[in-house]
Coordinates of C-alpha atoms in Angstrom, one line a residue:
M2 CA 105.2 114.0 87.9
T3 CA 105.7 116.7 90.2
S4 CA 107.2 120.6 88.9
I5 CA 110.3 121.6 89.2
K6 CA 108.9 124.5 91.1
C7 CA 107.6 122.7 94.1
V8 CA 110.2 119.8 94.4
L9 CA 112.8 123.1 94.3
T10 CA 110.3 124.6 97.3
Y11 CA 111.0 121.1 99.6
L12 CA 113.7 121.4 98.4
F13 CA 114.6 124.7 100.1
F14 CA 113.3 123.7 103.2
F15 CA 115.3 120.8 104.0
L16 CA 118.1 122.7 103.4
C17 CA 116.7 125.4 105.6
I18 CA 116.2 123.9 107.8
Y19 CA 119.1 120.9 108.3
S20 CA 122.6 122.0 108.4
S21 CA 125.7 119.7 107.7
S22 CA 127.3 118.6 110.9
G23 CA 130.8 117.7 109.3
Q24 CA 130.5 116.5 105.8
N25 CA 129.5 117.1 102.9
I26 CA 126.9 116.2 100.4
V27 CA 128.1 114.2 97.9
P28 CA 127.7 115.8 94.5
G29 CA 125.0 113.8 92.4
T30 CA 123.7 112.3 95.2
E31 CA 120.3 114.2 96.1
A32 CA 116.6 113.5 95.4
V33 CA 113.4 115.0 96.8
L34 CA 110.2 112.7 96.1
L35 CA 106.8 114.2 96.6
S36 CA 103.6 112.1 97.4
P37 CA 100.9 112.4 94.9
D38 CA 98.9 114.8 97.0
Q39 CA 102.6 116.7 97.2
Y40 CA 101.6 117.3 101.2
T41 CA 104.9 114.3 102.0
S42 CA 108.2 115.0 100.9
F43 CA 110.5 112.6 101.1
R44 CA 114.3 113.9 100.6
F45 CA 117.3 111.9 99.9
Y46 CA 121.3 112.1 99.9
Q47 CA 124.8 111.0 100.6
K48 CA 126.9 112.4 102.9
S49 CA 130.8 111.8 103.1
D50 CA 133.4 112.5 105.6
P51 CA 136.8 113.7 105.9
A52 CA 138.0 110.0 105.9
G53 CA 136.1 109.1 102.8
K54 CA 133.7 107.5 104.7
K55 CA 130.0 107.4 103.4
T56 CA 127.0 107.3 105.5
F57 CA 123.0 107.7 103.7
Y58 CA 120.8 109.7 105.3
Y59 CA 116.9 110.5 104.7
Q60 CA 114.6 113.0 105.8
V61 CA 110.6 113.4 105.9
A62 CA 107.8 116.3 105.9
Y63 CA 104.3 117.4 105.6
K64 CA 102.8 120.1 104.6
N65 CA 106.4 121.6 105.8
K66 CA 106.5 120.4 109.0
I67 CA 108.7 118.0 110.3
V68 CA 108.2 114.6 110.3
I69 CA 111.4 112.4 110.8
G70 CA 114.7 114.5 110.4
E71 CA 117.9 114.2 109.3
S72 CA 118.4 110.2 110.0
V73 CA 120.5 107.5 109.1
M74 CA 119.6 104.4 106.2
E75 CA 121.7 101.2 106.9
L76 CA 122.0 97.1 106.8
Q77 CA 125.3 96.2 108.8
L78 CA 126.5 92.8 106.8
D79 CA 129.0 90.2 107.4
N80 CA 129.5 87.6 104.3
H81 CA 133.3 87.1 105.3
L82 CA 132.1 83.3 105.5
S83 CA 130.6 83.2 102.4
E84 CA 133.0 85.2 100.7
S85 CA 135.7 82.9 102.2
A86 CA 134.2 79.7 101.1
M87 CA 133.9 81.0 97.3
A88 CA 136.8 81.9 97.8
L89 CA 136.2 85.8 96.9
P90 CA 137.1 89.2 98.2
I91 CA 136.5 89.4 101.9
D92 CA 134.9 92.9 102.9
K93 CA 136.9 94.3 106.1
H94 CA 134.5 97.7 106.2
Q95 CA 133.6 99.0 109.7
R96 CA 130.5 99.9 108.0
W97 CA 129.3 97.8 105.0
F98 CA 127.5 101.1 103.6
E99 CA 130.1 103.1 104.0
N100 CA 131.4 102.7 100.7
L101 CA 128.8 102.4 98.4
Q102 CA 128.5 104.8 95.2
V103 CA 125.5 105.8 93.8
K104 CA 125.3 105.3 90.0
K105 CA 122.0 106.0 89.4
I106 CA 118.6 107.5 90.7
S107 CA 114.9 106.9 89.2
S108 CA 111.0 107.6 89.8
V109 CA 108.2 106.9 88.2
T110 CA 104.8 106.9 89.0
R111 CA 102.1 104.1 89.7
D112 CA 98.4 104.1 90.1
T113 CA 96.4 101.0 90.2
S114 CA 93.6 99.3 92.2
W115 CA 93.1 95.6 93.5
K116 CA 89.7 94.4 95.1
P117 CA 90.6 92.4 98.2
V118 CA 88.7 88.9 99.0
Y119 CA 87.5 90.7 102.8
G120 CA 88.6 94.2 104.4
E121 CA 87.7 97.3 105.6
K122 CA 87.0 99.1 101.9
A123 CA 85.8 97.3 99.1
I124 CA 88.2 98.6 96.5
I125 CA 92.3 99.8 97.4
R126 CA 94.1 102.1 95.5
D127 CA 97.9 101.6 94.9
H128 CA 98.7 104.7 94.1
F129 CA 102.5 106.4 95.0
N130 CA 105.5 107.5 93.4
A131 CA 108.9 106.2 93.8
L132 CA 112.0 106.9 94.0
T133 CA 115.1 104.4 92.9
I134 CA 118.7 104.6 94.4
E135 CA 121.3 102.1 92.2
T136 CA 124.3 101.3 94.6
V137 CA 127.0 99.7 94.1
K138 CA 130.5 98.2 96.2
D139 CA 133.2 100.7 95.0
D140 CA 135.9 98.5 95.0
N141 CA 133.9 95.1 94.9
P142 CA 131.1 95.7 91.3
I143 CA 129.7 92.1 92.4
Y144 CA 127.6 93.8 95.5
L145 CA 125.1 96.1 93.8
M146 CA 121.8 97.1 96.2
N147 CA 119.2 99.7 95.3
I148 CA 117.4 102.0 98.1
E149 CA 113.7 101.9 97.0
V150 CA 111.3 104.5 98.3
R151 CA 107.5 105.1 97.8
V152 CA 106.0 108.1 98.9
Y153 CA 102.2 107.9 99.3
D154 CA 99.8 110.2 100.3
Q155 CA 99.5 108.3 103.5
G156 CA 102.9 107.6 104.1
V157 CA 106.1 107.0 103.1
A158 CA 108.6 103.0 102.7
F159 CA 111.2 102.2 101.9
H160 CA 113.7 99.1 101.7
Y161 CA 116.7 97.9 100.4
F162 CA 116.6 95.6 97.4
F163 CA 119.7 93.0 96.7
P164 CA 119.9 92.5 92.8
E165 CA 120.8 88.6 92.1
N166 CA 124.6 88.3 93.4
E167 CA 127.5 87.1 89.7
K168 CA 129.4 85.0 92.3
G169 CA 126.5 83.7 94.6
T170 CA 127.9 84.7 97.2
Y171 CA 125.6 84.4 100.1
Y172 CA 124.1 87.6 102.6
R173 CA 124.4 87.9 106.6
I174 CA 122.8 90.3 107.6
V175 CA 123.1 91.0 111.3
S176 CA 121.6 93.9 112.3
E177 CA 119.9 97.1 110.5
N178 CA 120.4 100.4 112.0
T179 CA 117.7 102.9 110.2
E180 CA 117.2 105.7 112.2
F181 CA 114.0 107.7 112.9
S182 CA 114.5 111.0 114.5
L183 CA 112.1 112.3 115.0
P184 CA 110.6 115.6 117.1
A185 CA 111.6 116.8 120.4
G186 CA 108.3 116.2 122.0
T187 CA 107.2 113.4 120.7
Q188 CA 105.2 111.1 122.6
A189 CA 104.9 107.1 121.9
W190 CA 102.2 104.1 122.7
V191 CA 104.5 101.9 123.8
A192 CA 103.3 98.3 124.5
K193 CA 107.0 95.8 124.8
W194 CA 105.6 92.2 123.5
A195 CA 102.5 91.7 121.0
Q196 CA 99.7 91.4 123.6
A197 CA 101.6 93.7 126.2
A198 CA 99.7 96.8 127.6
Y199 CA 100.4 99.6 125.9
H200 CA 102.0 103.0 127.8
K201 CA 102.1 106.4 126.1
L202 CA 106.1 107.1 127.1
P203 CA 108.1 110.2 126.1
L204 CA 111.7 109.3 123.8
N205 CA 113.2 108.7 126.4
N206 CA 114.2 106.2 129.0
W207 CA 112.8 103.1 127.9
E208 CA 112.9 99.9 129.3
G209 CA 113.9 97.2 126.2
E210 CA 112.1 97.8 122.9
A211 CA 109.1 98.5 121.7
E212 CA 106.7 96.0 119.8
R213 CA 105.6 97.3 116.5
P214 CA 103.3 99.7 114.7
L215 CA 104.7 102.2 117.1
T216 CA 101.7 105.3 117.4
L217 CA 103.9 109.0 117.6
E218 CA 101.9 112.1 118.8
L219 CA 104.0 115.0 117.4
A220 CA 105.0 118.3 118.8
N221 CA 103.6 119.6 115.8
G222 CA 100.1 118.5 115.9
L223 CA 101.2 115.2 113.1
Y224 CA 100.3 112.1 114.0
A225 CA 102.6 108.8 112.5
V226 CA 103.6 105.2 112.4
L227 CA 106.8 103.4 112.2
T228 CA 106.1 99.7 111.3
E229 CA 106.8 97.2 109.1
A230 CA 105.5 95.9 105.9
R231 CA 106.0 91.9 104.1
M232 CA 107.9 90.8 106.5
V233 CA 108.3 87.0 105.0
D234 CA 111.6 86.4 104.6
Y235 CA 113.2 88.7 107.4
A236 CA 113.4 88.8 111.3
R237 CA 110.9 90.9 113.2
A238 CA 112.0 94.4 113.9
K239 CA 111.0 96.2 116.8
F240 CA 112.1 100.1 117.9
K241 CA 113.9 101.6 119.9
L242 CA 115.3 104.3 121.8
D243 CA 119.1 105.3 120.2
P244 CA 121.3 105.5 123.2
V245 CA 123.0 109.1 122.1
K246 CA 121.5 110.7 119.9
P247 CA 117.9 112.1 121.3
N248 CA 114.4 112.0 120.2
T249 CA 115.9 109.2 117.8
I250 CA 114.2 105.7 117.3
V251 CA 116.6 103.1 115.8
I252 CA 115.4 99.4 113.9
S253 CA 116.1 96.2 116.2
M254 CA 115.9 93.2 114.6
F255 CA 115.8 89.7 116.9
T256 CA 118.2 87.3 114.9
P257 CA 120.4 88.4 112.0
A258 CA 118.7 86.9 108.5
D259 CA 120.5 84.3 106.1
L260 CA 119.6 85.4 102.9
I261 CA 120.5 84.5 98.8
S262 CA 120.3 87.5 96.1
P263 CA 117.7 87.9 94.6
F264 CA 116.2 89.7 97.6
S265 CA 114.9 92.4 99.5
T266 CA 114.2 93.4 103.6
P267 CA 111.2 94.7 104.7
W268 CA 109.8 98.3 104.1
R269 CA 110.1 100.5 106.7
V270 CA 106.8 102.5 106.9
I271 CA 106.3 105.9 108.3
M272 CA 102.9 106.5 107.9
I273 CA 101.4 110.2 108.7
A274 CA 97.8 112.1 109.4
E275 CA 96.1 114.6 110.3
S276 CA 94.9 113.0 112.7
P277 CA 94.6 109.2 114.7
G278 CA 91.8 108.7 112.7
K279 CA 93.0 109.1 109.6
L280 CA 95.8 106.5 110.9
A281 CA 93.4 103.8 111.5
E282 CA 91.7 104.3 108.4
N283 CA 94.9 104.3 105.9
N284 CA 96.3 100.8 107.5
H285 CA 95.3 100.0 103.8
L286 CA 99.0 101.3 102.9
I287 CA 100.7 97.9 104.4
L288 CA 98.3 95.6 101.7
N289 CA 100.0 97.6 99.5
L290 CA 103.2 97.2 100.3
N291 CA 102.4 93.5 99.5
E292 CA 102.7 91.4 97.2
P293 CA 99.2 90.7 95.1
S294 CA 97.8 87.4 96.1
R295 CA 98.8 83.7 95.0
I296 CA 95.8 81.9 95.6
K297 CA 93.8 82.0 91.9
D298 CA 90.5 80.1 92.9
L299 CA 89.2 82.4 96.2
S300 CA 85.7 80.5 96.6
W301 CA 86.7 78.6 99.6
I302 CA 88.0 81.4 101.6
K303 CA 85.2 82.5 103.2
P304 CA 85.2 85.2 106.5
G305 CA 82.5 84.4 109.0
K306 CA 82.1 84.8 113.2
I307 CA 83.3 81.5 115.5
M308 CA 82.8 80.6 118.4
R309 CA 84.3 78.7 120.4
V310 CA 83.2 74.9 122.0
M311 CA 83.8 75.4 125.4
S312 CA 83.2 71.4 126.6
Q313 CA 84.6 69.6 123.6
T314 CA 82.2 66.4 124.0
T315 CA 79.9 65.2 121.1
Q316 CA 77.0 66.9 122.2
D317 CA 78.1 70.1 123.1
A318 CA 79.5 70.6 119.4
L319 CA 75.9 69.7 117.7
D320 CA 74.4 72.5 120.5
N321 CA 77.4 75.0 119.7
I322 CA 76.2 74.5 115.9
D323 CA 72.8 74.7 116.4
F324 CA 73.6 77.9 118.5
A325 CA 75.7 79.6 115.4
A326 CA 72.8 78.5 113.5
N327 CA 70.7 80.4 114.6
R328 CA 72.4 83.5 115.6
G329 CA 74.0 83.7 112.4
L330 CA 78.0 82.4 113.6
Q331 CA 78.9 80.7 110.4
Y332 CA 81.8 78.7 112.2
I333 CA 82.5 76.7 115.5
L334 CA 85.9 75.7 116.7
F335 CA 87.2 73.3 119.1
D336 CA 90.7 74.9 120.8
W337 CA 93.9 72.7 122.2
K338 CA 93.9 69.2 123.5
W339 CA 91.3 67.4 121.4
Y340 CA 94.0 65.8 120.2
G341 CA 95.9 64.9 123.4
P342 CA 98.8 67.6 125.0
A343 CA 99.0 70.6 123.4
F344 CA 103.4 70.4 124.0
D345 CA 103.8 66.4 123.5
F346 CA 105.1 66.5 120.3
K347 CA 104.3 62.7 120.2
S348 CA 100.1 64.0 120.5
D349 CA 99.2 63.0 116.9
A350 CA 96.9 66.0 115.4
S351 CA 95.6 63.4 113.2
K352 CA 94.1 61.8 115.4
V353 CA 90.9 62.5 118.4
A354 CA 92.3 61.8 121.6
I355 CA 89.0 62.9 123.5
K356 CA 86.2 60.5 124.3
D357 CA 82.6 61.2 123.2
F358 CA 83.9 62.8 120.5
D359 CA 82.8 62.9 117.0
L360 CA 84.4 64.9 114.4
P361 CA 83.5 63.2 111.5
A362 CA 79.2 63.1 112.8
I363 CA 80.1 67.1 113.6
I364 CA 81.9 67.8 111.3
K365 CA 79.1 66.5 108.5
Y366 CA 76.1 67.8 111.1
G367 CA 77.8 71.4 110.7
K368 CA 77.6 71.3 106.8
E369 CA 73.8 70.5 106.9
K370 CA 73.7 73.7 109.5
G371 CA 75.6 75.8 107.3
V372 CA 78.4 76.0 109.7
G373 CA 82.1 75.3 109.4
V374 CA 84.4 73.4 111.7
W375 CA 88.1 74.8 113.1
L376 CA 90.8 72.8 114.6
Y377 CA 93.5 74.5 116.9
V378 CA 96.3 72.6 116.5
N379 CA 99.6 73.8 118.3
Q380 CA 103.1 74.8 116.7
Q381 CA 104.9 71.1 117.8
A382 CA 102.5 69.1 116.1
L383 CA 102.5 71.4 113.3
L384 CA 106.1 71.4 113.3
M385 CA 105.8 67.9 113.0
Q386 CA 102.9 67.3 110.8
S387 CA 102.4 70.3 107.7
D388 CA 103.3 68.1 105.4
S389 CA 100.4 66.0 105.4
L390 CA 98.8 67.4 108.4
F391 CA 96.4 69.6 105.9
S392 CA 95.3 67.4 103.4
I393 CA 94.0 64.9 105.9
Y394 CA 92.1 67.9 106.9
K395 CA 90.7 69.0 103.2
K396 CA 89.4 65.3 104.0
W397 CA 87.8 65.5 106.7
G398 CA 86.3 69.1 105.7
V399 CA 87.9 71.0 108.5
A400 CA 87.7 75.0 106.6
G401 CA 90.6 76.1 109.0
V402 CA 92.9 75.4 111.4
K403 CA 94.1 78.1 114.7
F404 CA 98.2 78.2 114.9
G405 CA 99.0 78.2 118.7
F406 CA 101.3 79.2 120.6
V407 CA 103.7 79.4 117.7
Q408 CA 107.4 81.1 118.1
S409 CA 107.6 84.1 116.3
G410 CA 110.9 86.4 115.6
S411 CA 113.8 84.4 114.4
H412 CA 114.0 84.8 110.5
R413 CA 113.5 80.5 111.1
W414 CA 110.4 81.0 112.6
T415 CA 109.6 84.2 110.3
T416 CA 110.0 81.6 107.6
W417 CA 108.6 79.1 108.8
I418 CA 105.2 80.3 109.7
E419 CA 105.0 81.7 106.6
K420 CA 105.7 78.1 104.8
T421 CA 102.2 76.8 106.7
I422 CA 100.1 79.3 105.8
Q423 CA 101.0 78.6 102.0
Q424 CA 101.0 75.1 103.2
A425 CA 97.5 75.2 104.8
A426 CA 96.7 77.7 101.4
V427 CA 97.3 74.7 98.9
N428 CA 95.1 72.1 100.5
H429 CA 92.3 74.6 100.9
I430 CA 92.5 75.9 104.3
M431 CA 92.2 78.8 106.2
V432 CA 94.6 80.3 109.2
N433 CA 94.1 81.9 112.3
V434 CA 97.5 82.5 114.2
H435 CA 97.6 83.2 117.4
D436 CA 100.1 84.4 120.5
D437 CA 103.0 86.7 119.6
W438 CA 102.6 87.3 116.2
R439 CA 101.4 90.4 114.1
P440 CA 100.9 90.2 110.2
T441 CA 102.6 93.0 107.8
G442 CA 100.0 92.6 105.5
E443 CA 101.0 89.2 103.9
Q444 CA 97.1 88.2 104.4
R445 CA 97.2 90.6 101.0
T446 CA 99.2 87.5 99.3
W447 CA 97.9 85.0 101.6
P448 CA 94.2 85.7 101.5
N449 CA 93.7 82.7 103.5
L450 CA 95.5 84.0 106.7
M451 CA 92.0 85.2 108.0
T452 CA 93.3 87.1 111.3
A453 CA 96.6 86.7 114.3
E454 CA 95.6 87.4 117.7
G455 CA 99.0 89.1 118.7
V456 CA 96.5 91.7 120.8
R457 CA 95.6 92.1 124.3
G458 CA 92.1 91.0 124.5
N459 CA 90.2 89.3 126.5
E460 CA 92.5 86.2 126.8
E461 CA 94.2 88.7 129.0
M462 CA 90.4 90.6 130.6
P463 CA 91.4 94.3 129.4
D464 CA 90.2 97.1 130.1
A465 CA 88.0 99.7 128.5
T466 CA 91.0 101.8 128.7
S467 CA 93.6 99.6 127.1
N468 CA 90.6 99.2 124.3
T469 CA 90.4 102.5 123.5
V470 CA 94.4 102.7 122.1
L471 CA 93.8 99.3 120.1
P472 CA 92.4 100.7 116.7
F473 CA 95.2 103.9 116.8
T474 CA 98.1 100.9 117.5
R475 CA 97.5 97.0 116.8
Y476 CA 95.1 97.0 114.3
L477 CA 97.3 99.6 111.6
A478 CA 99.2 95.9 111.0
G479 CA 95.5 94.2 110.3
A480 CA 92.8 92.3 111.6
A481 CA 93.2 90.6 115.4
D482 CA 91.5 87.9 116.7
Y483 CA 90.7 90.0 119.9
T484 CA 88.2 86.6 121.4
I485 CA 85.5 89.1 122.3
C486 CA 83.6 88.0 125.3
Y487 CA 79.7 88.8 126.4
F488 CA 78.3 86.5 129.5
D489 CA 81.8 86.3 130.9
K490 CA 82.0 87.9 133.9
R491 CA 85.2 88.8 133.8
I492 CA 85.2 91.2 131.2
K493 CA 86.1 94.7 133.0
T494 CA 83.3 96.6 130.6
T495 CA 80.0 97.1 130.4
H496 CA 78.1 94.8 127.7
A497 CA 77.1 97.4 125.2
H498 CA 81.0 97.9 125.2
Q499 CA 81.6 94.0 124.0
L500 CA 78.4 94.7 121.3
A501 CA 79.9 97.6 120.0
L502 CA 84.1 96.2 119.8
A503 CA 82.4 94.2 116.9
A504 CA 81.9 97.4 114.6
V505 CA 85.7 99.2 116.9
N506 CA 87.5 96.1 115.9
F507 CA 88.6 94.6 112.5
S508 CA 88.8 90.6 111.7
P509 CA 87.4 88.5 109.0
L510 CA 87.7 85.9 111.1
Q511 CA 86.0 87.5 114.3
T512 CA 85.4 85.9 117.2
L513 CA 82.4 86.1 119.9
Y514 CA 81.0 84.9 122.6
W515 CA 84.7 83.7 124.1
Y516 CA 84.4 81.8 127.0
D517 CA 81.1 81.7 126.2
K518 CA 77.9 79.0 126.1
P519 CA 74.4 78.3 124.7
S520 CA 73.5 78.0 127.9
F521 CA 74.6 81.7 129.3
Y522 CA 72.1 83.2 126.3
H523 CA 68.2 83.7 127.4
N524 CA 67.2 85.7 125.0
E525 CA 69.1 89.1 124.9
P526 CA 67.2 91.3 122.7
E527 CA 70.2 93.1 122.0
L528 CA 72.3 90.7 120.6
E529 CA 70.9 91.4 117.9
F530 CA 73.4 93.3 116.4
W531 CA 75.9 90.5 117.0
D532 CA 73.1 88.4 114.8
K533 CA 73.5 91.1 111.7
V534 CA 76.9 92.1 111.7
P535 CA 79.0 91.4 109.3
V536 CA 83.1 90.7 109.5
T537 CA 83.8 92.2 105.7
W538 CA 82.8 95.8 105.1
D539 CA 82.7 98.1 101.7
E540 CA 83.8 101.2 103.7
T541 CA 85.1 102.3 106.9
K542 CA 84.8 105.8 108.7
V543 CA 86.2 106.6 112.1
L544 CA 84.4 109.6 112.8
Q545 CA 86.0 110.9 115.9
G546 CA 88.4 109.0 119.0
F547 CA 91.5 109.7 120.9
P548 CA 94.6 106.3 121.3
G549 CA 93.4 106.0 125.5
K550 CA 90.4 108.0 125.4
F551 CA 87.2 107.0 123.4
I552 CA 86.7 105.9 119.6
T553 CA 83.1 106.0 117.0
T554 CA 84.1 103.7 113.7
A555 CA 80.7 103.6 110.8
R556 CA 81.2 100.7 108.7
R557 CA 79.1 100.0 105.7
S558 CA 78.4 96.7 103.8
R559 CA 76.3 96.9 101.5
N560 CA 73.6 99.7 102.2
D561 CA 73.8 99.0 106.0
W562 CA 75.7 100.8 108.2
F563 CA 77.6 99.6 111.3
L564 CA 78.7 102.2 114.4
G565 CA 80.3 101.0 117.9
T566 CA 81.4 103.4 120.3
I567 CA 83.1 103.0 123.4
T568 CA 84.9 105.0 125.9
N569 CA 87.5 104.1 128.7
N570 CA 87.1 103.6 131.8
E571 CA 85.1 107.5 132.7
A572 CA 82.0 108.7 131.2
R573 CA 82.0 110.6 128.9
N574 CA 79.1 112.3 126.4
L575 CA 80.4 112.2 123.0
K576 CA 77.9 113.5 119.9
I577 CA 77.8 111.4 116.7
K578 CA 76.5 113.1 113.2
F579 CA 76.0 110.6 110.4
D580 CA 76.6 113.3 108.0
F581 CA 78.9 110.6 106.0
L582 CA 75.4 109.1 105.0
P583 CA 74.1 110.0 101.3
E584 CA 71.3 112.2 100.1
G585 CA 67.4 111.7 100.3
K586 CA 68.1 108.2 102.2
T587 CA 66.9 107.6 105.4
Y588 CA 67.6 104.8 107.7
T589 CA 65.8 103.1 111.2
A590 CA 68.4 103.3 113.3
S591 CA 68.2 100.6 115.5
I592 CA 70.7 101.1 119.3
Y593 CA 71.9 99.3 121.2
F594 CA 73.0 101.3 124.6
D595 CA 74.2 100.7 128.6
D596 CA 70.8 101.0 130.5
P597 CA 71.1 100.2 134.5
S598 CA 67.2 99.8 134.3
V599 CA 66.7 97.3 132.1
K600 CA 65.5 94.5 133.7
T601 CA 68.3 91.9 132.1
A602 CA 71.4 90.7 133.8
T603 CA 73.7 92.7 131.0
K604 CA 71.2 96.0 131.8
V605 CA 71.7 97.2 127.8
G606 CA 69.1 98.5 126.3
V607 CA 67.6 98.9 123.0
I608 CA 65.7 102.1 121.1
K609 CA 64.9 102.7 117.0
K610 CA 64.7 105.9 115.7
T611 CA 65.1 107.0 111.7
I612 CA 68.1 109.1 110.5
D613 CA 68.9 110.5 108.2
R614 CA 72.2 112.7 107.5
N615 CA 71.0 115.6 108.7
T616 CA 70.9 113.4 112.1
M617 CA 72.7 113.9 115.2
I618 CA 72.7 112.2 118.3
D619 CA 73.8 112.3 121.9
V620 CA 75.7 109.2 123.0
N621 CA 76.0 109.7 127.1
L622 CA 78.9 106.6 127.8
M623 CA 79.1 105.3 131.2
P624 CA 82.3 104.4 132.8
S625 CA 83.6 101.6 130.7
G626 CA 80.8 101.8 128.2
G627 CA 79.7 101.6 124.7
Q628 CA 77.1 101.7 122.3
A629 CA 76.4 100.1 119.3
I630 CA 74.0 100.6 115.7
W631 CA 72.9 99.0 113.5
L632 CA 71.9 101.2 110.8
S633 CA 69.2 99.5 107.9
E634 CA 67.9 101.4 104.8
Q635 CA 64.1 102.1 104.4
M636 CA 63.3 101.4 101.1
K637 CA 60.7 103.9 99.2

């Protein structure tokens, strides 16, 4: 897998950097694992204190630079009720991990590829070196626990796996005390909840917890992300500062988790890169840590662009369908209250509750025009009716459901959301989860989960600076329903900035024209970009950018490329090099840019020029501005 010389080099490096603090390393517990490219190293070991109490530790480095210093790996369990009910010995250890004995350490290499139903690239490689540390309670052999580690070129992931308990004991994980000890001077982009604004903060004096993914700038020039993957039967984790250890972040579970073996905890993920853009390009790591699709027939899962019907009448719906068909949109959405007060358990989401709203006729007309219908359903109705509701919607011909105001975080609501996504899949219903919930890669397993909110989008009308943070933070978790606007006067950016978001922000269900109506459209020529832009991609490159400042993203669909560049609240002059294009090919570049001299309300100019891989253009951005580019290959 890796050369003995390379492993010994990294082991010597770790031993030189870290010294023991009153504890001794337990013989036979040390292991070093390298990434396939041998740049990233993971070191595992167990220490014992003078009283014989043991602790697991790990360290991570990249190209001999410290990413994670000596950090504890630990869960706290309390199984005493189950143990009492089953007349089993009660574990009375102060720390559940303190008497775990390492039985065996093994390693393996895996290298496969898979094709997503939709995504930011056509093929995803899943290449890693893996380590399994098998342990057992030294005074109770029914308790087995494995630590499973994967080291990728893009970062490190580990979780705790509990094999089937021979006595059937149930498990209650009350806290996870896994640490991330970071180099002094590290700064983090912190958001307190899923739709909150981000703030760049040092690792001290935080109030409360930080949402995941948590993007970090290390003083040694590296960038890292802490997040979780495959959080489908557990409680959500956030991150908090250790009250005693400086520069140390600790997992904070929302609630305990009650589990039955065999089970594993979510993956704890540390992404590593030399630039923020590489972090954004490598977010497929989260997908790789989830199981393959469980949906066999994928033909009904169809990505697309969607707009909301602002006035819910039959005529408005038909007008929106016509607009969508003419503008290259695939779906329309009926938002909340179409079936009655959304927060009322007595509202029946299988019946239309508003007048002058012929839903069967609307769905029929949409099918004739190639435009599908999505329905909003609040959590109350989903909770009461999900066992039958999706089968009703399938009969109606509904394409998807937007889950509204879902509760999230606790073990209970995590498993409920995952179950409801699966119920929708059985009935060929696509899903968009809204409000305070973020995916952890489960869209690979259940690809009918098209997108989710959990983002500070245009429902909050954020400023341009906020938008430049999101590609390096929230979007690392996967697709987000930002709800892009265009004509609404409350937007705090230029119109070219909003145009560019369709290429910068990834969502296989991309909401456009949020808060807009078809009557607002007056043949603005720049909206050609939205007409043409796809929502799923064969290739994605972040050409330049930094959180809170600017970004240029280039995405390819078949032979065409779509680029989006946005700046923060400040004006900015950039250059775009097109050296990512193939040799020998030329393209027609349609460039959409802010231009105050244009005689339209949106003030967006359009020019066309021929470019190839040797071209470099200047991009002069207004404050809160942006630029979009569509590259169409010129056929010879």
